[in-house]
């Protein structure tokens, strides 16, 4: 590992699948528990100041606080202008926009809630976190279907390597889709945030961390997902990630659906000789990132997380968790 | 302090509950004379939220000048009472 390679030194999760990264219950169907059963706003963020903050931003703020607390005093060593944030989300503000539309078409735009109005833009979820933690280097929100959370890891890694910041917060946040929206029954809720910093910086401050992760993203045209050309695309992506196409780890977790893209990718990966666990995807970007968080916090189960959307967006994240005894991980 | 709690136009305790909810305060914290900005830390955005809420709940239109006068629960109550009294008149220029 070179000094510029990023290591994950903090993980924060709030979700219906659990809030402890090493104990997430990710093997079953998408979790749909009522928010009250897994998210205590007052305990996570305090009794005041978040009434008008959308659910996804609340989750993201809480996960970020948990991740930074887990990482230790990393912010104090990084100037605000050297901090970056990358977020993936699909339905983070869907309900907010839906409610605004209802107000505008009903009682009129004059009655839009001024305190909620700033959240009309998808970028404001990450912006709210940036305000709270002084992230002034750069701030990016990605919205690719299903893959955006993992793409946030990729884009953030590139930004740090390009010299734009010395610290990366990256992850996913989602809130349920409106009830009348297709996909509502598979809605995701919650957030997962990773704190990443250059290996040399982590060593310098004595942080052990969880290990590293690397992501590649690629596209499989839905109408040609099973074609030889698509196969070459997958092989090229694996090669970019691992150096050679035959070096896939023994366990692969694929978060997807029975769409042509998901089916074709499962078939390709299934030929590798690795054990392939296919997990039903929800209607958002969160589950793949939760699998990344879980794989780092509880090493030995999954080393490659893959996701694919019906639209053709695909991403793979290779996990390289530390294997040395780690008091921090045990305490998670 | 002027006692406005007997007003039949605007119930003071109902107004206290409404404003406390908007400002994320307990009823005890929202005393009659606590100043919204200086004592309770209300910023301009929440001030606008309060304006919209009061307009909807009481069916009035609040101007910037009105908001500058409504600096506490007590003064807001007095303002709303005056506005609602006026709106009962034939010329509803404030609506």
Short mmCIF file of C-alpha atoms in Angstrom, two decimals:
data_model
loop_
_atom_site.label_atom_id
_atom_site.label_comp_id
_atom_site.label_asym_id
_atom_site.label_seq_id
_atom_site.Cartn_x
_atom_site.Cartn_y
_atom_site.Cartn_z
CA UNK A 1 0.00 0.00 0.00
CA UNK A 2 1.39 3.39 -0.96
CA UNK A 3 1.15 6.48 1.21
CA UNK A 4 -1.56 7.95 -1.01
CA UNK A 5 -3.78 4.87 -0.86
CA UNK A 6 -6.85 5.53 1.22
CA UNK A 7 -7.75 3.53 4.28
CA UNK A 8 -11.11 3.41 5.97
CA UNK A 9 -10.65 4.67 9.51
CA UNK A 10 -14.27 5.24 10.48
CA UNK A 11 -17.64 3.71 9.67
CA UNK A 12 -21.04 5.07 10.64
CA UNK A 13 -24.39 3.46 9.91
CA UNK A 14 -28.01 4.15 10.80
CA UNK A 15 -30.43 1.79 9.12
CA UNK A 16 -33.29 -0.68 9.64
CA UNK A 17 -30.70 -3.41 9.08
CA UNK A 18 -28.93 -2.25 12.22
CA UNK A 19 -26.62 0.54 13.29
CA UNK A 20 -23.49 -1.44 14.16
CA UNK A 21 -21.46 -2.08 10.98
CA UNK A 22 -20.19 -5.49 12.08
CA UNK A 23 -23.66 -6.68 13.05
CA UNK A 24 -25.79 -5.57 10.13
CA UNK A 25 -28.49 -8.08 9.23
CA UNK A 26 -28.00 -8.04 5.49
CA UNK A 27 -28.82 -11.58 4.44
CA UNK A 28 -32.59 -11.23 4.32
CA UNK A 29 -35.08 -9.18 2.42
CA UNK A 30 -34.90 -5.38 2.41
CA UNK A 31 -35.69 -4.09 5.87
CA UNK A 32 -38.87 -2.08 6.18
CA UNK A 33 -39.14 -1.38 9.91
CA UNK A 34 -40.78 1.84 11.04
CA UNK A 35 -38.28 4.63 11.60
CA UNK A 36 -39.09 4.76 15.30
CA UNK A 37 -37.71 1.25 15.72
CA UNK A 38 -34.21 2.07 14.50
CA UNK A 39 -33.66 5.83 14.50
CA UNK A 40 -33.84 7.98 17.63
CA UNK A 41 -33.53 11.54 16.39
CA UNK A 42 -32.97 13.04 19.81
CA UNK A 43 -30.34 10.48 20.75
CA UNK A 44 -28.54 10.79 17.42
CA UNK A 45 -28.68 14.52 16.78
CA UNK A 46 -30.21 16.26 19.77
CA UNK A 47 -33.59 17.56 20.79
CA UNK A 48 -33.57 20.66 18.63
CA UNK A 49 -32.51 22.05 15.29
CA UNK A 50 -33.61 19.22 12.99
CA UNK A 51 -37.39 19.64 12.78
CA UNK A 52 -37.21 20.92 9.21
CA UNK A 53 -34.32 18.74 8.08
CA UNK A 54 -35.48 15.93 5.73
CA UNK A 55 -35.20 12.34 6.92
CA UNK A 56 -32.35 11.45 4.57
CA UNK A 57 -30.30 14.41 5.79
CA UNK A 58 -30.97 13.41 9.39
CA UNK A 59 -29.78 9.89 8.66
CA UNK A 60 -26.74 11.20 6.85
CA UNK A 61 -25.87 13.58 9.67
CA UNK A 62 -26.21 10.79 12.21
CA UNK A 63 -24.15 8.32 10.19
CA UNK A 64 -21.47 10.95 9.65
CA UNK A 65 -21.29 11.72 13.35
CA UNK A 66 -20.96 8.03 14.10
CA UNK A 67 -18.28 7.59 11.44
CA UNK A 68 -16.23 10.54 12.66
CA UNK A 69 -16.55 9.43 16.27
CA UNK A 70 -15.39 5.99 15.18
CA UNK A 71 -12.42 7.44 13.28
CA UNK A 72 -11.17 9.41 16.25
CA UNK A 73 -9.91 13.01 16.13
CA UNK A 74 -9.32 13.17 12.39
CA UNK A 75 -10.98 16.50 11.63
CA UNK A 76 -8.70 18.46 13.92
CA UNK A 77 -5.73 17.55 11.74
CA UNK A 78 -7.30 18.44 8.39
CA UNK A 79 -8.09 22.06 7.44
CA UNK A 80 -11.67 22.64 6.33
CA UNK A 81 -10.56 23.43 2.79
CA UNK A 82 -8.92 20.00 2.58
CA UNK A 83 -12.00 17.99 3.46
CA UNK A 84 -14.16 16.37 0.77
CA UNK A 85 -17.53 14.66 0.73
CA UNK A 86 -19.11 12.34 -1.84
CA UNK A 87 -22.66 11.08 -1.46
CA UNK A 88 -24.77 8.66 -3.42
CA UNK A 89 -28.56 8.82 -3.24
CA UNK A 90 -31.58 8.00 -5.36
CA UNK A 91 -34.65 8.74 -3.23
CA UNK A 92 -33.12 11.02 -0.59
CA UNK A 93 -35.45 13.93 -1.28
CA UNK A 94 -38.20 12.22 -3.30
CA UNK A 95 -40.78 12.71 -0.56
CA UNK A 96 -39.66 16.31 -0.02
CA UNK A 97 -40.18 17.14 -3.68
CA UNK A 98 -43.48 15.27 -3.70
CA UNK A 99 -44.77 17.31 -0.76
CA UNK A 100 -43.62 20.55 -2.40
CA UNK A 101 -45.40 19.61 -5.62
CA UNK A 102 -48.56 18.94 -3.66
CA UNK A 103 -48.36 22.33 -1.98
CA UNK A 104 -47.70 24.21 -5.22
CA UNK A 105 -50.51 22.50 -7.11
CA UNK A 106 -52.86 22.72 -4.13
CA UNK A 107 -52.70 25.72 -1.87
CA UNK A 108 -50.04 27.53 -3.92
CA UNK A 109 -46.34 28.27 -3.85
CA UNK A 110 -46.79 31.06 -1.32
CA UNK A 111 -47.44 28.41 1.30
CA UNK A 112 -44.28 26.40 0.74
CA UNK A 113 -42.47 25.91 4.00
CA UNK A 114 -39.55 28.37 4.01
CA UNK A 115 -37.55 26.22 6.41
CA UNK A 116 -37.93 23.13 4.23
CA UNK A 117 -37.61 24.89 0.87
CA UNK A 118 -33.78 24.80 0.80
CA UNK A 119 -33.96 21.02 0.53
CA UNK A 120 -35.54 21.14 -2.93
CA UNK A 121 -32.12 20.23 -4.34
CA UNK A 122 -30.54 16.81 -4.00
CA UNK A 123 -27.18 18.48 -3.26
CA UNK A 124 -28.43 19.95 -0.01
CA UNK A 125 -28.32 16.60 1.81
CA UNK A 126 -24.53 16.51 1.60
CA UNK A 127 -24.46 20.28 1.93
CA UNK A 128 -26.06 20.03 5.35
CA UNK A 129 -23.34 17.64 6.47
CA UNK A 130 -20.69 19.91 5.00
CA UNK A 131 -22.05 22.80 7.06
CA UNK A 132 -21.98 20.78 10.25
CA UNK A 133 -18.47 19.41 9.80
CA UNK A 134 -16.73 22.18 7.91
CA UNK A 135 -16.28 20.26 4.66
CA UNK A 136 -15.17 23.08 2.36
CA UNK A 137 -12.84 21.36 -0.09
CA UNK A 138 -15.41 19.83 -2.38
CA UNK A 139 -18.85 18.29 -2.15
CA UNK A 140 -20.33 15.92 -4.70
CA UNK A 141 -23.68 14.13 -4.95
CA UNK A 142 -24.15 11.25 -7.38
CA UNK A 143 -27.52 9.80 -8.36
CA UNK A 144 -26.84 6.85 -10.67
CA UNK A 145 -29.48 4.18 -10.05
CA UNK A 146 -28.38 1.83 -7.28
CA UNK A 147 -24.63 2.30 -7.92
CA UNK A 148 -24.26 5.92 -6.76
CA UNK A 149 -23.15 5.04 -3.23
CA UNK A 150 -20.32 2.90 -4.51
CA UNK A 151 -19.56 5.49 -7.20
CA UNK A 152 -19.17 8.01 -4.39
CA UNK A 153 -16.31 5.88 -3.08
CA UNK A 154 -14.78 5.86 -6.56
CA UNK A 155 -15.21 9.59 -7.22
CA UNK A 156 -13.97 10.48 -3.77
CA UNK A 157 -10.88 8.32 -4.14
CA UNK A 158 -10.09 10.02 -7.45
CA UNK A 159 -10.52 13.47 -5.91
CA UNK A 160 -8.11 12.71 -3.09
CA UNK A 161 -5.58 11.21 -5.51
CA UNK A 162 -5.93 14.32 -7.66
CA UNK A 163 -4.90 16.42 -4.68
CA UNK A 164 -8.23 18.07 -4.04
CA UNK A 165 -8.46 17.03 -0.40
CA UNK A 166 -6.73 15.07 2.35
CA UNK A 167 -9.84 13.55 3.89
CA UNK A 168 -12.85 11.87 2.35
CA UNK A 169 -16.30 11.26 3.73
CA UNK A 170 -18.21 9.00 1.36
CA UNK A 171 -21.37 6.97 1.48
CA UNK A 172 -25.07 6.77 0.83
CA UNK A 173 -28.29 8.13 2.28
CA UNK A 174 -31.85 7.25 1.36
CA UNK A 175 -35.39 7.96 2.55
CA UNK A 176 -38.55 6.09 1.55
CA UNK A 177 -40.17 6.87 -1.77
CA UNK A 178 -43.67 8.40 -1.61
CA UNK A 179 -46.37 5.77 -1.18
CA UNK A 180 -47.82 6.28 -4.66
CA UNK A 181 -44.42 5.96 -6.36
CA UNK A 182 -43.30 2.77 -8.14
CA UNK A 183 -40.73 1.03 -5.97
CA UNK A 184 -42.13 2.32 -2.70
CA UNK A 185 -42.40 -1.22 -1.33
CA UNK A 186 -38.67 -1.67 -1.90
CA UNK A 187 -37.70 1.74 -0.54
CA UNK A 188 -34.55 2.07 1.47
CA UNK A 189 -34.03 4.28 4.50
CA UNK A 190 -30.92 5.14 6.43
CA UNK A 191 -27.34 6.12 5.72
CA UNK A 192 -23.84 4.70 5.72
CA UNK A 193 -20.71 6.83 5.78
CA UNK A 194 -17.05 5.87 5.56
CA UNK A 195 -14.18 8.08 6.69
CA UNK A 196 -11.19 7.59 4.39
CA UNK A 197 -7.76 9.14 4.68
CA UNK A 198 -4.38 8.52 3.09
CA UNK A 199 -2.59 5.57 4.63
CA UNK A 200 0.35 7.75 5.67
CA UNK A 201 -1.93 10.21 7.45
CA UNK A 202 -3.72 7.43 9.29
CA UNK A 203 -0.43 5.89 10.40
CA UNK A 204 0.86 9.30 11.49
CA UNK A 205 -2.03 9.81 13.87
CA UNK A 206 -1.98 6.24 15.08
CA UNK A 207 -5.27 5.18 13.52
CA UNK A 208 -5.54 1.47 12.77
CA UNK A 209 -8.62 1.54 10.61
CA UNK A 210 -10.55 -1.24 8.96
CA UNK A 211 -8.65 -1.63 5.72
CA UNK A 212 -9.00 -0.31 2.22
CA UNK A 213 -11.49 -0.51 -0.60
CA UNK A 214 -11.30 0.16 -4.32
CA UNK A 215 -14.19 0.65 -6.70
CA UNK A 216 -14.71 0.42 -10.44
CA UNK A 217 -17.86 1.40 -12.31
CA UNK A 218 -19.00 0.29 -15.72
CA UNK A 219 -22.06 0.14 -17.92
CA UNK A 220 -23.82 -2.81 -19.50
CA UNK A 221 -26.44 -1.87 -22.11
CA UNK A 222 -29.63 -3.63 -20.97
CA UNK A 223 -30.46 -4.88 -24.45
CA UNK A 224 -26.99 -6.42 -24.84
CA UNK A 225 -26.17 -7.33 -21.26
CA UNK A 226 -25.55 -10.98 -22.16
CA UNK A 227 -23.53 -10.24 -25.29
CA UNK A 228 -19.84 -11.09 -25.74
CA UNK A 229 -19.09 -7.36 -25.75
CA UNK A 230 -20.73 -6.99 -22.34
CA UNK A 231 -18.67 -9.93 -21.15
CA UNK A 232 -15.53 -8.13 -22.22
CA UNK A 233 -16.70 -5.05 -20.34
CA UNK A 234 -17.04 -7.08 -17.14
CA UNK A 235 -13.64 -8.69 -17.67
CA UNK A 236 -12.06 -5.29 -18.22
CA UNK A 237 -13.64 -3.96 -15.04
CA UNK A 238 -12.37 -6.90 -13.02
CA UNK A 239 -8.92 -6.44 -14.53
CA UNK A 240 -8.90 -2.75 -13.59
CA UNK A 241 -9.82 -3.69 -10.06
CA UNK A 242 -7.65 -6.75 -9.50
CA UNK A 243 -4.90 -6.58 -12.09
CA UNK A 244 -5.96 -9.83 -13.74
CA UNK A 245 -9.40 -11.24 -14.51
CA UNK A 246 -8.83 -14.58 -12.84
CA UNK A 247 -8.07 -13.18 -9.42
CA UNK A 248 -11.62 -12.81 -8.13
CA UNK A 249 -11.93 -13.37 -4.37
CA UNK A 250 -13.62 -16.52 -3.07
CA UNK A 251 -16.85 -14.82 -2.02
CA UNK A 252 -18.72 -12.26 -4.11
CA UNK A 253 -21.86 -10.49 -3.01
CA UNK A 254 -24.04 -9.19 -5.83
CA UNK A 255 -26.83 -6.75 -4.93
CA UNK A 256 -29.21 -6.71 -7.85
CA UNK A 257 -32.54 -7.84 -9.30
CA UNK A 258 -33.76 -10.26 -11.98
CA UNK A 259 -33.45 -7.64 -14.75
CA UNK A 260 -31.47 -8.57 -17.89
CA UNK A 261 -28.47 -6.64 -16.55
CA UNK A 262 -28.58 -8.24 -13.11
CA UNK A 263 -29.12 -11.69 -14.56
CA UNK A 264 -26.31 -11.37 -17.07
CA UNK A 265 -23.86 -10.04 -14.52
CA UNK A 266 -24.74 -12.84 -12.12
CA UNK A 267 -24.12 -15.36 -14.89
CA UNK A 268 -20.71 -13.85 -15.69
CA UNK A 269 -19.60 -13.73 -12.08
CA UNK A 270 -21.00 -17.20 -11.46
CA UNK A 271 -18.57 -18.61 -14.02
CA UNK A 272 -15.60 -17.37 -12.02
CA UNK A 273 -15.50 -20.22 -9.54
CA UNK A 274 -16.11 -17.86 -6.66
CA UNK A 275 -19.10 -18.32 -4.40
CA UNK A 276 -21.73 -15.85 -5.56
CA UNK A 277 -24.31 -14.58 -3.09
CA UNK A 278 -27.07 -12.69 -4.87
CA UNK A 279 -28.95 -10.30 -2.60
CA UNK A 280 -32.26 -8.72 -3.65
CA UNK A 281 -31.73 -5.02 -4.18
CA UNK A 282 -33.83 -2.25 -2.75
CA UNK A 283 -34.89 0.89 -4.59
CA UNK A 284 -31.83 2.91 -3.72
CA UNK A 285 -28.09 3.15 -3.28
CA UNK A 286 -27.80 2.17 0.36
CA UNK A 287 -27.64 -1.61 0.46
CA UNK A 288 -24.45 -1.97 -1.59
CA UNK A 289 -22.68 0.51 0.70
CA UNK A 290 -23.97 -1.32 3.76
CA UNK A 291 -22.39 -4.50 2.39
CA UNK A 292 -19.11 -2.63 1.95
CA UNK A 293 -19.30 -1.31 5.51
CA UNK A 294 -20.17 -4.73 6.87
CA UNK A 295 -17.43 -6.45 4.89
CA UNK A 296 -14.82 -4.07 6.27
CA UNK A 297 -16.08 -4.19 9.84
CA UNK A 298 -16.45 -7.96 9.89
CA UNK A 299 -13.72 -9.28 7.62
CA UNK A 300 -13.68 -12.80 6.33
CA UNK A 301 -17.14 -12.95 4.82
CA UNK A 302 -17.29 -10.83 1.68
CA UNK A 303 -14.36 -9.33 -0.20
CA UNK A 304 -16.05 -8.16 -3.36
CA UNK A 305 -19.35 -6.27 -3.41
CA UNK A 306 -21.00 -5.85 -6.79
CA UNK A 307 -24.19 -4.07 -7.74
CA UNK A 308 -26.11 -3.59 -10.95
CA UNK A 309 -29.24 -1.67 -11.87
CA UNK A 310 -31.78 -2.48 -14.59
CA UNK A 311 -30.62 0.66 -16.39
CA UNK A 312 -27.15 -0.80 -16.90
CA UNK A 313 -25.17 1.01 -14.22
CA UNK A 314 -22.81 -1.43 -12.48
CA UNK A 315 -20.10 -1.09 -9.85
CA UNK A 316 -17.70 -3.33 -7.94
CA UNK A 317 -15.92 -2.56 -4.70
CA UNK A 318 -13.01 -4.71 -3.63
CA UNK A 319 -12.52 -4.87 0.13
CA UNK A 320 -9.13 -5.39 1.69
CA UNK A 321 -9.88 -5.50 5.40
CA UNK A 322 -7.05 -5.62 7.89
CA UNK A 323 -6.59 -9.11 9.19
CA UNK A 324 -4.55 -8.26 12.25
CA UNK A 325 -6.25 -8.34 15.64
CA UNK A 326 -8.03 -5.05 15.99
CA UNK A 327 -9.52 -3.94 19.27
CA UNK A 328 -11.52 -1.29 17.50
CA UNK A 329 -13.22 -3.76 15.22
CA UNK A 330 -13.99 -6.10 18.07
CA UNK A 331 -15.71 -3.32 19.91
CA UNK A 332 -17.97 -2.44 17.01
CA UNK B 1 -47.49 43.32 30.86
CA UNK B 2 -50.90 43.60 29.31
CA UNK B 3 -53.12 40.64 29.97
CA UNK B 4 -54.36 39.35 26.64
CA UNK B 5 -55.27 35.87 27.73
CA UNK B 6 -58.94 36.70 27.83
CA UNK B 7 -59.08 37.61 24.18
CA UNK B 8 -61.91 35.81 22.42
CA UNK B 9 -60.27 36.26 18.99
CA UNK B 10 -56.96 34.53 19.56
CA UNK B 11 -56.49 32.00 22.30
CA UNK B 12 -53.14 32.76 23.90
CA UNK B 13 -52.39 29.19 24.91
CA UNK B 14 -53.26 27.88 21.48
CA UNK B 15 -50.95 30.49 19.97
CA UNK B 16 -48.23 29.54 22.45
CA UNK B 17 -48.52 25.91 21.37
CA UNK B 18 -48.39 26.83 17.70
CA UNK B 19 -45.34 29.05 18.01
CA UNK B 20 -43.56 26.65 20.36
CA UNK B 21 -44.02 23.88 17.81
CA UNK B 22 -42.59 26.00 15.00
CA UNK B 23 -39.63 27.09 17.11
CA UNK B 24 -39.00 23.62 18.61
CA UNK B 25 -39.52 24.89 22.15
CA UNK B 26 -41.40 23.56 25.15
CA UNK B 27 -44.43 25.50 26.26
CA UNK B 28 -42.57 26.52 29.41
CA UNK B 29 -39.71 27.99 27.41
CA UNK B 30 -42.00 30.16 25.34
CA UNK B 31 -42.89 32.70 27.99
CA UNK B 32 -45.11 35.62 27.14
CA UNK B 33 -42.26 38.10 26.87
CA UNK B 34 -39.30 36.02 25.70
CA UNK B 35 -37.94 37.75 22.61
CA UNK B 36 -37.90 35.52 19.55
CA UNK B 37 -34.55 36.68 18.20
CA UNK B 38 -32.60 37.85 21.23
CA UNK B 39 -33.74 35.29 23.79
CA UNK B 40 -34.84 32.29 21.72
CA UNK B 41 -32.35 32.45 18.85
CA UNK B 42 -34.90 32.57 16.04
CA UNK B 43 -33.22 33.20 12.69
CA UNK B 44 -34.72 34.72 9.55
CA UNK B 45 -35.62 31.37 8.00
CA UNK B 46 -37.56 30.19 11.03
CA UNK B 47 -39.10 33.65 11.23
CA UNK B 48 -40.49 33.10 7.74
CA UNK B 49 -41.70 29.65 8.76
CA UNK B 50 -43.53 31.23 11.66
CA UNK B 51 -45.05 33.80 9.34
CA UNK B 52 -46.45 31.15 6.99
CA UNK B 53 -47.75 29.06 9.87
CA UNK B 54 -49.57 31.96 11.48
CA UNK B 55 -50.99 33.12 8.14
CA UNK B 56 -52.42 29.66 7.47
CA UNK B 57 -53.69 29.05 10.97
CA UNK B 58 -55.30 32.45 11.49
CA UNK B 59 -56.21 33.36 7.91
CA UNK B 60 -54.30 36.62 7.90
CA UNK B 61 -51.61 38.14 5.71
CA UNK B 62 -48.58 39.33 7.63
CA UNK B 63 -46.38 42.09 6.24
CA UNK B 64 -42.72 42.67 7.02
CA UNK B 65 -43.77 45.51 9.28
CA UNK B 66 -46.11 43.16 11.11
CA UNK B 67 -43.29 40.70 11.65
CA UNK B 68 -41.03 43.38 13.03
CA UNK B 69 -43.69 44.16 15.62
CA UNK B 70 -44.26 40.53 16.57
CA UNK B 71 -41.11 40.08 18.59
CA UNK B 72 -42.55 37.89 21.34
CA UNK B 73 -45.56 35.72 22.07
CA UNK B 74 -47.22 38.63 23.79
CA UNK B 75 -46.73 41.04 20.90
CA UNK B 76 -47.65 38.38 18.34
CA UNK B 77 -50.88 37.75 20.20
CA UNK B 78 -51.63 41.43 20.27
CA UNK B 79 -50.90 41.75 16.55
CA UNK B 80 -53.05 38.79 15.54
CA UNK B 81 -55.90 39.99 17.70
CA UNK B 82 -55.76 43.40 16.03
CA UNK B 83 -55.55 41.93 12.54
CA UNK B 84 -58.43 39.56 13.07
CA UNK B 85 -60.53 42.33 14.47
CA UNK B 86 -59.85 44.38 11.37
CA UNK B 87 -60.61 41.50 9.01
CA UNK B 88 -64.06 41.38 10.43
CA UNK B 89 -64.61 44.80 8.89
CA UNK B 90 -65.97 45.28 5.34
CA UNK B 91 -62.58 46.25 3.80
CA UNK B 92 -60.34 43.14 4.11
CA UNK B 93 -57.29 44.86 2.61
CA UNK B 94 -54.96 42.69 4.64
CA UNK B 95 -56.24 39.45 3.15
#
